[in-house]
Coordinates of C-alpha atoms in Angstrom, one line a residue:
M30 CA 138.9 65.0 -22.3
R31 CA 137.1 62.7 -19.8
S32 CA 133.4 63.3 -19.4
R33 CA 132.0 64.5 -16.1
V34 CA 131.1 61.7 -13.8
I35 CA 127.3 61.6 -13.4
D36 CA 125.1 60.5 -10.5
R37 CA 124.4 56.8 -10.8
P38 CA 120.9 55.3 -11.1
S39 CA 119.9 53.3 -8.1
A40 CA 120.8 49.6 -7.8
A41 CA 117.2 48.7 -8.2
T42 CA 117.1 50.5 -11.6
L43 CA 120.3 48.8 -12.7
R44 CA 118.9 45.4 -11.8
R45 CA 115.7 46.1 -13.8
L46 CA 117.9 47.3 -16.7
E47 CA 119.9 44.2 -16.5
R48 CA 116.8 42.0 -16.6
S49 CA 115.4 43.9 -19.5
S50 CA 118.6 43.9 -21.6
G51 CA 117.7 40.9 -23.7
A52 CA 114.3 42.3 -24.6
L53 CA 115.7 45.7 -25.3
A54 CA 118.4 44.4 -27.5
T55 CA 115.8 42.4 -29.5
Q56 CA 113.6 45.5 -29.9
A57 CA 116.7 47.6 -30.9
V58 CA 117.6 45.0 -33.6
A59 CA 114.0 45.0 -34.9
R60 CA 114.1 48.8 -35.1
M61 CA 117.4 48.5 -37.1
D62 CA 115.7 46.2 -39.5
D63 CA 112.9 48.7 -40.0
E64 CA 115.0 51.8 -40.3
L65 CA 118.3 50.7 -41.9
S66 CA 118.1 49.2 -45.4
W67 CA 121.7 48.0 -45.4
F68 CA 121.1 46.1 -42.1
R69 CA 118.2 44.3 -43.7
A70 CA 120.4 43.2 -46.6
M71 CA 123.1 41.7 -44.3
P72 CA 123.4 37.9 -44.1
A73 CA 121.7 36.2 -41.1
D74 CA 125.0 35.4 -39.4
Q75 CA 126.2 39.0 -39.5
R76 CA 122.8 40.2 -38.2
S77 CA 123.1 37.8 -35.3
W78 CA 126.5 39.3 -34.5
V79 CA 124.9 42.7 -34.3
T80 CA 122.3 41.3 -31.9
L81 CA 125.1 39.9 -29.7
V82 CA 126.9 43.3 -29.8
A83 CA 123.7 45.1 -28.8
Q84 CA 123.2 42.7 -25.8
A85 CA 126.8 43.1 -24.8
G86 CA 126.5 46.9 -25.1
L87 CA 123.5 46.9 -22.7
A88 CA 125.4 44.8 -20.3
S89 CA 128.4 47.1 -20.5
L90 CA 126.0 50.0 -19.8
V91 CA 125.0 48.4 -16.6
E92 CA 128.6 47.9 -15.5
W93 CA 129.5 51.4 -16.5
C94 CA 126.7 52.9 -14.5
R95 CA 128.0 51.0 -11.5
D96 CA 131.4 52.6 -12.1
P97 CA 130.9 55.6 -14.4
G98 CA 134.5 56.8 -13.9
R99 CA 135.8 53.8 -15.9
P100 CA 135.5 54.2 -19.7
P101 CA 133.7 51.3 -21.4
R102 CA 136.1 48.6 -22.6
L103 CA 134.6 48.4 -26.1
T104 CA 136.8 45.7 -27.6
G105 CA 136.6 43.2 -24.8
E106 CA 133.1 43.9 -23.5
V107 CA 131.1 44.9 -26.6
F108 CA 132.9 43.9 -29.8
G109 CA 134.3 40.9 -28.0
A110 CA 130.9 39.3 -28.2
A111 CA 131.2 39.0 -32.0
P112 CA 133.9 37.8 -34.4
R113 CA 136.6 40.3 -35.3
E114 CA 135.2 40.2 -38.9
L115 CA 132.4 42.4 -37.8
V116 CA 134.7 45.4 -38.2
R117 CA 135.4 44.4 -41.8
V118 CA 131.7 44.1 -42.9
V119 CA 130.2 47.0 -40.9
A120 CA 131.6 50.5 -41.7
L121 CA 132.2 53.1 -39.0
K122 CA 129.3 55.2 -40.2
Q123 CA 127.0 52.2 -40.1
T124 CA 128.2 51.4 -36.5
V125 CA 127.3 54.9 -35.5
D126 CA 123.8 54.3 -37.0
L127 CA 123.5 51.1 -34.9
I128 CA 124.5 52.9 -31.8
K129 CA 122.0 55.7 -32.5
V130 CA 119.2 53.2 -33.0
T131 CA 120.1 51.3 -29.8
V132 CA 120.3 54.6 -27.8
E133 CA 116.9 55.7 -29.1
T134 CA 115.4 52.4 -28.2
L135 CA 116.7 52.7 -24.6
E136 CA 115.5 56.3 -24.3
D137 CA 112.0 55.2 -25.4
H138 CA 111.9 52.6 -22.5
V139 CA 113.6 54.7 -19.8
S140 CA 110.3 55.3 -18.0
S141 CA 109.4 51.6 -18.0
V142 CA 112.8 50.4 -16.8
A143 CA 113.8 53.1 -14.2
E144 CA 112.6 53.1 -10.7
P145 CA 110.4 56.1 -9.8
G146 CA 112.7 59.2 -9.5
D147 CA 115.5 57.5 -11.5
E148 CA 114.2 58.4 -15.0
E149 CA 116.3 61.5 -15.5
M150 CA 119.5 59.9 -14.1
L151 CA 119.1 56.8 -16.3
R152 CA 118.4 59.0 -19.4
L153 CA 121.6 61.0 -18.7
A154 CA 123.5 57.9 -18.1
V155 CA 122.4 56.4 -21.5
L156 CA 123.4 59.6 -23.3
Q157 CA 126.8 59.9 -21.7
F158 CA 127.5 56.2 -22.2
S159 CA 126.6 56.5 -25.9
R160 CA 129.1 59.3 -26.2
E161 CA 131.8 57.2 -24.5
V162 CA 131.0 54.3 -26.8
A163 CA 131.2 56.5 -29.9
F164 CA 134.7 57.6 -28.9
A165 CA 135.7 54.0 -28.1
T166 CA 134.2 52.9 -31.4
A167 CA 136.3 55.4 -33.4
H168 CA 139.4 54.1 -31.6
V169 CA 138.6 50.5 -32.4
Y170 CA 138.1 51.3 -36.1
A171 CA 141.2 53.5 -36.2
S172 CA 143.3 50.7 -34.7
F173 CA 141.8 48.2 -37.1
A174 CA 142.5 50.4 -40.1
E175 CA 146.1 50.8 -38.9
S176 CA 146.7 47.1 -38.4
R177 CA 144.8 46.2 -41.6
G178 CA 146.9 48.8 -43.6
A179 CA 150.1 47.3 -42.2
W180 CA 148.9 43.8 -43.0
D181 CA 147.8 44.8 -46.5
A182 CA 151.2 46.3 -47.2
R183 CA 153.0 43.1 -46.1
L184 CA 150.6 41.0 -48.2
E185 CA 151.1 43.3 -51.2
A186 CA 154.9 43.1 -50.9
L187 CA 154.8 39.2 -50.6
L188 CA 152.5 39.0 -53.6
V189 CA 154.7 41.3 -55.8
D190 CA 157.8 39.4 -54.7
A191 CA 156.1 36.1 -55.6
L192 CA 155.3 37.4 -59.1
V193 CA 158.8 38.6 -59.7
R194 CA 160.2 35.2 -58.7
G195 CA 157.8 33.6 -61.2
E196 CA 155.6 31.7 -58.7
R197 CA 152.4 30.2 -60.2
S198 CA 150.2 28.9 -57.5
E199 CA 146.5 29.1 -56.5
E200 CA 147.6 31.0 -53.4
L201 CA 148.4 34.1 -55.5
A202 CA 144.7 34.4 -56.5
G203 CA 143.7 34.1 -52.8
R204 CA 146.2 36.7 -51.7
A205 CA 145.1 39.0 -54.4
A206 CA 141.4 38.5 -53.5
A207 CA 142.2 39.5 -49.9
L208 CA 143.4 42.8 -51.4
G209 CA 140.2 43.3 -53.4
W210 CA 141.4 42.0 -56.8
S211 CA 139.0 40.3 -59.1
A212 CA 140.2 36.8 -60.0
M213 CA 140.3 36.9 -63.8
S214 CA 140.8 40.5 -64.7
P215 CA 143.4 41.3 -67.4
V216 CA 146.8 42.1 -65.8
T217 CA 150.1 43.6 -66.9
V218 CA 153.3 44.2 -65.0
V219 CA 155.3 47.4 -65.4
V220 CA 158.9 47.8 -64.2
G221 CA 161.4 50.6 -64.1
P222 CA 163.6 52.7 -61.8
T223 CA 162.3 54.0 -58.5
P224 CA 161.7 57.8 -58.5
D225 CA 164.7 59.8 -57.1
G226 CA 164.3 61.2 -53.6
A227 CA 160.7 59.8 -53.1
A228 CA 159.9 59.1 -49.5
D229 CA 157.1 56.8 -50.6
P230 CA 157.6 55.6 -54.1
H231 CA 154.4 53.7 -54.0
A232 CA 152.0 56.6 -53.3
A233 CA 152.2 58.5 -56.6
V234 CA 151.9 55.3 -58.7
R235 CA 148.8 54.3 -56.7
R236 CA 147.2 57.7 -57.1
A237 CA 147.8 57.6 -60.9
A238 CA 146.4 54.1 -61.3
R239 CA 143.4 54.6 -59.1
A240 CA 142.6 57.9 -60.8
L241 CA 142.0 55.8 -63.9
R242 CA 140.1 53.2 -61.9
S243 CA 142.7 50.5 -62.3
E244 CA 143.6 47.9 -59.7
V245 CA 147.2 48.3 -58.7
L246 CA 149.8 46.5 -56.6
V247 CA 153.2 48.2 -56.0
G248 CA 156.5 46.7 -54.8
V249 CA 160.2 47.6 -54.8
H250 CA 162.5 44.8 -56.0
A251 CA 166.2 45.8 -55.5
D252 CA 166.3 49.3 -57.0
Q253 CA 163.4 48.7 -59.4
L254 CA 159.7 49.7 -59.0
V255 CA 157.4 46.8 -59.9
V256 CA 153.8 47.7 -60.6
V257 CA 151.0 45.3 -61.3
L258 CA 148.0 46.8 -63.1
G259 CA 144.6 45.1 -63.7
G260 CA 140.9 45.4 -64.0
H261 CA 140.9 48.0 -66.8
E262 CA 139.7 47.6 -70.4
D263 CA 142.6 49.8 -71.7
L264 CA 145.7 48.8 -69.7
P265 CA 148.2 50.4 -72.2
S266 CA 146.7 53.8 -71.5
V267 CA 147.1 53.2 -67.7
V268 CA 150.7 52.1 -68.3
T269 CA 151.4 55.3 -70.2
R270 CA 150.1 57.4 -67.2
V271 CA 151.7 55.4 -64.5
A272 CA 155.1 55.4 -66.3
E273 CA 155.3 59.2 -65.6
E274 CA 155.7 58.3 -61.9
F275 CA 158.9 56.2 -62.3
G276 CA 162.4 57.5 -62.0
P277 CA 164.7 58.4 -64.9
G278 CA 165.4 55.6 -67.3
P279 CA 163.5 53.0 -69.3
V280 CA 160.1 51.7 -68.2
V281 CA 159.0 48.4 -69.6
S282 CA 155.5 46.8 -69.6
G283 CA 155.0 43.1 -69.9
P284 CA 152.3 41.5 -72.1
V285 CA 148.7 41.7 -70.9
V286 CA 147.7 38.3 -69.5
E287 CA 144.4 36.9 -68.1
G288 CA 144.4 37.0 -64.3
L289 CA 147.1 37.1 -61.6
G290 CA 147.7 33.4 -62.1
R291 CA 149.7 34.3 -65.2
A292 CA 151.1 37.6 -64.1
G293 CA 154.4 36.0 -63.5
E294 CA 154.8 35.6 -67.3
S295 CA 154.2 39.3 -67.7
A296 CA 156.7 40.1 -64.9
A297 CA 159.4 37.9 -66.4
A298 CA 159.1 39.5 -69.8
A299 CA 159.1 43.0 -68.4
L300 CA 162.1 42.4 -66.2
A301 CA 164.0 40.8 -69.1
G302 CA 163.1 43.8 -71.2
L303 CA 164.3 46.2 -68.6
R304 CA 167.7 44.4 -68.4
A305 CA 168.0 44.7 -72.2
A306 CA 166.6 48.1 -72.7
R307 CA 169.9 49.9 -72.5
A308 CA 170.8 48.3 -75.9
W309 CA 168.0 50.5 -77.5
P310 CA 168.7 54.0 -76.1
E311 CA 166.0 55.6 -78.4
A312 CA 163.3 53.3 -77.1
P313 CA 160.0 55.0 -76.2
R314 CA 159.0 55.3 -72.6
P315 CA 157.2 53.2 -71.7
V316 CA 158.2 50.4 -74.1
T317 CA 156.6 47.0 -74.3
A318 CA 158.6 43.9 -73.6
G319 CA 157.5 42.6 -77.0
A320 CA 159.1 45.6 -78.8
L321 CA 162.4 44.6 -77.1
L322 CA 162.5 41.0 -78.4
P323 CA 165.8 41.4 -80.4
E324 CA 167.6 43.1 -77.5
R325 CA 166.2 40.5 -75.0
A326 CA 167.3 37.7 -77.2
L327 CA 170.9 39.1 -77.6
D328 CA 170.9 39.5 -73.8
G329 CA 170.3 35.7 -73.5
D330 CA 166.5 35.7 -72.7
P331 CA 165.3 32.2 -73.9
L332 CA 161.7 33.4 -74.0
A333 CA 162.5 36.2 -76.4
R334 CA 164.6 33.8 -78.5
A335 CA 161.7 31.4 -78.7
A336 CA 159.3 34.2 -79.5
L337 CA 161.4 35.4 -82.5
R338 CA 161.7 31.8 -83.8
D339 CA 158.0 31.0 -83.4
E340 CA 156.5 34.4 -84.3
V341 CA 158.9 35.7 -86.9
A342 CA 161.3 33.2 -88.5
G343 CA 158.9 30.3 -88.4
P344 CA 156.0 32.0 -90.2
L345 CA 158.4 33.4 -92.8
H346 CA 159.8 30.0 -93.5
A347 CA 156.4 28.4 -93.7
A348 CA 155.0 31.1 -96.0
G349 CA 156.6 29.7 -99.2
S350 CA 156.3 31.5 -102.5
G351 CA 159.6 33.2 -102.1
V352 CA 158.5 35.3 -99.0
L353 CA 161.6 34.4 -97.0
E354 CA 163.9 34.9 -100.0
T355 CA 162.4 38.3 -100.7
V356 CA 162.7 39.5 -97.0
R357 CA 166.4 38.4 -97.0
A358 CA 167.0 40.3 -100.3
V359 CA 165.4 43.5 -99.0
L360 CA 167.4 43.3 -95.8
G361 CA 170.6 42.7 -97.7
S362 CA 169.9 45.7 -100.0
G363 CA 169.2 48.1 -97.2
G364 CA 165.6 48.3 -98.2
N365 CA 166.0 49.1 -101.8
L366 CA 163.1 47.4 -103.5
E367 CA 164.4 47.7 -107.1
A368 CA 167.8 46.3 -106.2
S369 CA 166.1 43.5 -104.3
A370 CA 163.9 42.7 -107.3
R371 CA 166.9 42.5 -109.6
A372 CA 168.8 40.3 -107.1
I373 CA 166.0 37.6 -107.1
F374 CA 164.9 38.2 -110.7
V375 CA 161.3 39.3 -110.0
H376 CA 159.3 42.4 -110.7
P377 CA 159.4 45.2 -107.9
N378 CA 155.6 44.8 -107.5
T379 CA 156.2 41.1 -106.6
V380 CA 158.7 42.3 -104.0
R381 CA 156.1 44.7 -102.6
Y382 CA 153.4 42.0 -102.5
R383 CA 155.7 39.5 -100.7
L384 CA 156.8 42.2 -98.2
K385 CA 153.1 42.9 -97.5
R386 CA 152.6 39.2 -96.9
A387 CA 155.6 39.1 -94.6
A388 CA 154.2 42.0 -92.6
E389 CA 150.9 40.3 -92.2
L390 CA 152.6 37.2 -90.9
T391 CA 155.0 38.9 -88.5
G392 CA 153.7 42.4 -87.8
L393 CA 157.1 43.7 -89.0
S394 CA 158.1 45.7 -92.1
A395 CA 161.5 44.9 -93.7
T396 CA 161.8 48.5 -95.0
D397 CA 161.3 50.0 -91.5
P398 CA 164.6 50.3 -89.6
R399 CA 163.2 48.8 -86.4
G400 CA 161.3 46.1 -88.2
G401 CA 164.3 45.3 -90.4
W402 CA 166.5 45.0 -87.3
T403 CA 164.1 42.6 -85.6
L404 CA 163.8 40.5 -88.7
Q405 CA 167.6 40.3 -89.1
V406 CA 168.0 39.2 -85.5
A407 CA 165.2 36.6 -85.8
L408 CA 166.6 35.1 -89.0
A409 CA 170.2 35.1 -87.6
L410 CA 169.1 33.3 -84.5
A411 CA 167.1 30.8 -86.6
H412 CA 170.3 29.9 -88.5
L413 CA 172.2 29.5 -85.2
D414 CA 169.5 27.3 -83.9
R415 CA 169.2 25.3 -87.1
E416 CA 169.2 21.9 -85.4
R417 CA 166.3 22.9 -83.2
S418 CA 164.5 25.1 -85.6
L419 CA 162.0 24.7 -88.3
W420 CA 164.8 24.3 -90.8
D421 CA 165.4 20.7 -89.7

């Protein structure tokens, strides 16, 4: 609703107000410095912007008094005096405080600025103008938040898409910094199906991650939900919670890497794991991409094949002392230690010792069904890659 048009102060009062605007703005800024601790902590360039805005506000008051039926054009006349970044660094509540201090400064000097008989009209004009400015300020901040939200959403989508495509560039860190991400926080990427019937598949994931105080980026790639998590000391626990917000089907997390510059590695592993996860129907949800190494390798993932060679087959071959021979015997006997011991002519305790050594080297137990399967695939691939493997 438009405010009631007031009687205008005389032209002489407006001329005096115009001549005094510079000094009044300076006094208002000095008062801000005394009363507002956050203003004192601002850098000098930002404080100078506020001074410009205060001066422009007083000039706008003069123009508005000459035509009080016209609402103040805040963006062009007031905020136009300072860079657009001012809206980024000064919150709406802080802007209200600035307006309040400026209005109080004006009110304190009404009697010295107004012509005799104009004091009350000028005081009423200042109060009504401050109200108009408050409404206009709220509109500016709302418009800025809307446009910033749309820009952030586009930037987030571009960043997630770049990670999925495996980009590794310095621009990724810059884009992430614009969204508030720390440069070198640990990061993991989680992929899975989008939730069924969700109007906004991003919202629930964001709420879940932020409830645990984790940084989060969300994007949709084809029919897959891609979530980047970071800035938390226990990312696996965040992954477990966020996985609840995906649609039906497997959810795979990539390895934790240091910084968004390497997040493409985590994304590549997670996406390869998601493609291969159907080969392990009993997989937990969420499941790590590392746990899916054999399925990924069989699906043709060269990274998984290299990991099995370097982290499983290679250490077993280099261990010596019959470790590799013992692992093969146990796998061939279906996990029967006594039968394995007889097959390689050693005591069962020797088999146990060598299996313990193999588990220390690979993190896998030959007597565990899943561990045995992974060891079998790794050793089989090592034989197939004999010319490029450690067996050369």
